[in-house]
Structure formats: structure tokens, C-alpha cells
Amino acid sequence: ERKAAESEINNLAFYDTLTQLPNRRMLNVRIGQAMAAGKRSGLYGALMFLDLDNFKPLNDIYGHGAGDLLLVEVARRLINCVREVDTVARFGGDEFVVMLSDLDGGKTESAAQAGVVAEKIRIALAEPYLLAIKHEGEAERAIEHRCAASIGMVLFIGHEASAEDIIKWADIAMYQAKGNGRNSIRFFE
């Protein structure tokens, strides 16, 4: 019982209860690990900050339960777009972070590889979502919702910057993607 309780406490401390993805606390641990690994290997990592476009209207019209269904599906799609060694985390609300580690080659090749993954994510998240909505006292009904993502991305290697700066830079690039018409990808310069 004690082991089960410790496991549950650990899960609550490091994972998002809705999506079961790592939360901010675990993300910071993983970024630190990726930075240390990059320092040893000389390989770049990439951090993507994603914000869902057109999420609020779903919550407003159909309720938070519908929003939760969408967030769970977004998490599933993100996981299917990356390697097992990469990290997909829920940052909060409708914001997610994807961290790619051990990218191949130098900076240019790493940027190209990260760009391919980001485009794969952008396409996957822009596909229609079929959500089964059930309100109390009503029959279940399926709705189709379209929701894309604005993605900001930054490369990092070793300990050239702090984890906080890397997240901040990817967040800035994400806002540039939103300002660029949404459903797009921007690298932090």
C-alpha cells in the first residue's frame, strides 16, 4: 500500500492528470537531462512550444468536457509524431511542449530535422477531431472540430542557455507564429 501511495504521489507530482503527459516539473527535469546529454555528445536538441488555435470556442460552445476530450486527442497525436526518446509535455491549458533530443548532425541539419517533425505535428493537429459529447440528460452526440496549432521552436545544445530561456524563446517564436496567421511554425532567431 505504501509503494502504491508513493507511486501515486510521484505520478501526481510529475504528470498531467488529464493527458498523462509529463507536466512542467518533469519537463524541466527532461530539459536538464537533454542539455547534459547534448554537452557530452555534441548533439543539438530542439524545443517546440505549441498553442492550440481555435480551442476556446470549443470550450465555450460545448463545455470543458469537450475541451478535455480534445486535449487528450492532441496528446495522443503528438506522441505519435515523435520518437520514444523525445518528450511531449502538457505545459498548461491548451499549451504543449515537444522536446526532441539527440538530433543528427550540426546546427543546419538539426534545424532541418526538427523542422520536418514540426511540420508533421502541424499537419497531424490540423486534421479534424471527432469528439463524442455527452451532457447530463442528453444522448451522446459526435461533433467534428477543427483545431490547428501555432508552433514556436528553438535549437539548443549543452548548457549554452538555461531551461527557462529555452522555453521563453520557443514561446516567443510561438507568438510570432500566431501573429503570422496561426497554424504555422516559427524558429526563434
Coordinates of C-alpha atoms in Angstrom, one line a residue:
E1 CA 0.0 0.0 0.0
R2 CA 2.9 2.3 0.8
K3 CA 4.6 1.7 -2.5
A4 CA 1.3 2.3 -4.4
A5 CA 0.8 5.5 -2.5
E6 CA 4.4 6.7 -3.3
S7 CA 3.8 5.8 -6.9
E8 CA 0.5 7.8 -7.0
I9 CA 2.2 10.8 -5.3
N10 CA 5.1 10.6 -7.9
N11 CA 2.5 10.4 -10.7
L12 CA 0.6 13.5 -9.4
A13 CA 3.8 15.4 -8.9
F14 CA 5.3 14.8 -12.4
Y15 CA 2.4 14.0 -14.8
D16 CA -0.6 15.9 -16.0
T17 CA -3.7 14.1 -14.7
L18 CA -5.8 14.6 -17.8
T19 CA -3.4 13.6 -20.6
Q20 CA -0.9 11.6 -18.6
L21 CA 1.9 13.5 -20.3
P22 CA 4.8 14.9 -18.3
N23 CA 3.9 18.3 -16.6
R24 CA 6.1 21.4 -16.3
R25 CA 8.1 20.0 -13.4
M26 CA 9.0 16.8 -15.3
L27 CA 9.7 18.8 -18.4
N28 CA 12.3 20.9 -16.6
V29 CA 14.0 17.6 -15.5
R30 CA 14.0 16.3 -19.0
I31 CA 15.3 19.5 -20.5
G32 CA 18.2 19.4 -18.0
Q33 CA 18.9 15.8 -18.9
A34 CA 18.9 16.7 -22.7
M35 CA 21.2 19.6 -22.1
A36 CA 23.7 17.4 -20.2
A37 CA 23.5 14.7 -22.9
G38 CA 24.0 17.3 -25.6
K39 CA 27.1 18.7 -23.8
R40 CA 28.5 15.2 -23.7
S41 CA 27.5 14.1 -27.3
G42 CA 27.8 17.5 -29.1
L43 CA 24.3 16.9 -30.5
Y44 CA 21.6 19.5 -30.7
G45 CA 18.1 19.3 -29.2
A46 CA 15.0 21.3 -30.2
L47 CA 12.2 22.5 -28.1
M48 CA 8.8 23.3 -29.6
F49 CA 6.1 25.4 -27.8
L50 CA 2.6 24.7 -29.2
D51 CA -0.5 26.6 -28.6
L52 CA -3.8 25.4 -30.0
D53 CA -5.6 27.7 -32.4
N54 CA -9.4 27.7 -32.1
F55 CA -9.6 25.9 -28.8
K56 CA -11.6 28.4 -26.8
P57 CA -14.7 28.3 -29.0
L58 CA -15.0 24.5 -28.3
N59 CA -15.0 25.1 -24.6
D60 CA -17.4 28.0 -24.9
I61 CA -19.9 26.1 -27.0
Y62 CA -19.7 22.5 -25.8
G63 CA -18.2 22.9 -22.3
H64 CA -14.9 21.9 -20.7
G65 CA -15.6 18.2 -21.1
A66 CA -15.3 18.7 -24.9
G67 CA -12.2 20.6 -24.4
D68 CA -10.7 17.8 -22.2
L69 CA -11.5 15.3 -25.0
L70 CA -9.7 17.4 -27.5
L71 CA -6.7 17.8 -25.2
V72 CA -6.4 14.1 -24.7
E73 CA -6.6 13.5 -28.5
V74 CA -4.0 16.2 -29.1
A75 CA -1.7 14.4 -26.7
R76 CA -2.2 11.2 -28.5
R77 CA -1.4 12.7 -31.9
L78 CA 1.7 14.5 -30.5
I79 CA 3.1 11.2 -29.1
N80 CA 2.5 9.5 -32.5
C81 CA 4.6 12.2 -34.2
V82 CA 7.8 11.8 -32.2
R83 CA 10.3 9.2 -31.3
E84 CA 10.1 7.3 -28.0
V85 CA 13.2 9.2 -26.7
D86 CA 11.6 12.5 -27.2
T87 CA 9.4 14.3 -24.7
V88 CA 5.8 15.5 -25.1
A89 CA 4.6 17.6 -22.1
R90 CA 1.5 19.5 -21.3
F91 CA 2.6 23.0 -20.3
G92 CA -0.9 24.1 -19.2
G93 CA -4.3 24.9 -20.6
D94 CA -4.0 24.3 -24.3
E95 CA -0.2 24.6 -24.5
F96 CA 2.1 21.7 -25.1
V97 CA 5.8 21.4 -25.4
V98 CA 7.7 18.9 -27.5
M99 CA 11.4 18.3 -26.9
L100 CA 13.5 16.5 -29.5
S101 CA 16.9 15.3 -28.2
D102 CA 20.0 13.9 -29.9
L103 CA 19.3 15.4 -33.4
D104 CA 21.7 14.2 -36.1
G105 CA 24.5 16.4 -37.4
G106 CA 25.3 20.0 -37.0
K107 CA 23.1 23.0 -36.4
T108 CA 21.8 23.2 -40.0
E109 CA 20.9 19.5 -40.2
S110 CA 19.4 19.6 -36.7
A111 CA 17.2 22.5 -37.6
A112 CA 16.1 20.7 -40.8
Q113 CA 15.3 17.5 -38.9
A114 CA 13.4 19.5 -36.2
G115 CA 11.5 21.3 -39.0
V116 CA 10.4 18.1 -40.5
V117 CA 9.0 16.9 -37.2
A118 CA 7.3 20.2 -36.5
E119 CA 5.6 20.1 -39.9
K120 CA 4.5 16.5 -39.2
I121 CA 3.0 17.7 -35.9
R122 CA 1.3 20.8 -37.6
I123 CA -0.3 18.5 -40.2
A124 CA -1.5 15.9 -37.6
L125 CA -3.0 18.5 -35.3
A126 CA -4.8 20.2 -38.2
E127 CA -6.7 17.0 -39.1
P128 CA -10.4 17.2 -37.9
Y129 CA -11.3 15.9 -34.5
L130 CA -14.3 13.8 -33.9
L131 CA -15.4 14.1 -30.3
A132 CA -18.2 12.2 -28.5
I133 CA -20.0 14.8 -26.4
K134 CA -22.4 13.8 -23.6
H135 CA -24.2 16.3 -21.5
E136 CA -26.2 15.2 -18.5
G137 CA -29.7 14.1 -19.5
E138 CA -28.9 14.2 -23.2
A139 CA -27.9 11.5 -25.7
E140 CA -24.3 11.3 -26.7
R141 CA -23.5 13.0 -30.0
A142 CA -20.5 13.3 -32.1
I143 CA -19.2 16.7 -33.2
E144 CA -16.4 17.5 -35.6
H145 CA -14.0 20.2 -34.5
R146 CA -11.1 21.8 -36.4
C147 CA -8.2 23.0 -34.4
A148 CA -4.7 23.7 -35.6
A149 CA -1.5 24.8 -33.7
S150 CA 0.9 27.6 -33.7
I151 CA 4.4 26.2 -33.1
G152 CA 7.5 28.1 -31.9
M153 CA 10.8 26.3 -32.0
V154 CA 14.3 26.8 -30.8
L155 CA 17.5 24.7 -31.0
F156 CA 19.7 24.2 -28.0
I157 CA 23.0 22.4 -27.2
G158 CA 24.6 21.7 -23.9
H159 CA 24.3 24.4 -21.3
E160 CA 24.6 27.5 -23.5
A161 CA 21.3 28.7 -22.1
S162 CA 19.1 27.9 -19.2
A163 CA 16.0 25.7 -19.4
E164 CA 13.9 28.8 -18.6
D165 CA 15.4 30.8 -21.5
I166 CA 14.9 27.9 -23.9
I167 CA 11.2 27.7 -23.0
K168 CA 10.9 31.5 -23.2
W169 CA 12.5 31.7 -26.6
A170 CA 10.2 28.9 -28.0
D171 CA 7.2 30.7 -26.5
I172 CA 8.3 34.0 -28.2
A173 CA 8.6 32.1 -31.6
M174 CA 5.1 30.6 -31.0
Y175 CA 3.6 34.1 -30.6
Q176 CA 5.4 35.1 -33.8
A177 CA 3.7 32.0 -35.5
K178 CA 0.3 33.2 -34.1
G179 CA 1.0 36.7 -35.4
N180 CA 1.9 35.2 -38.8
G181 CA -1.6 33.9 -39.3
R182 CA -1.7 30.8 -37.0
N183 CA -1.3 27.2 -38.0
S184 CA 2.3 27.8 -38.7
I185 CA 5.9 27.2 -37.4
R186 CA 8.5 29.8 -36.5
F187 CA 12.1 29.3 -35.4
F188 CA 13.4 31.6 -32.7
E189 CA 16.1 33.8 -34.2

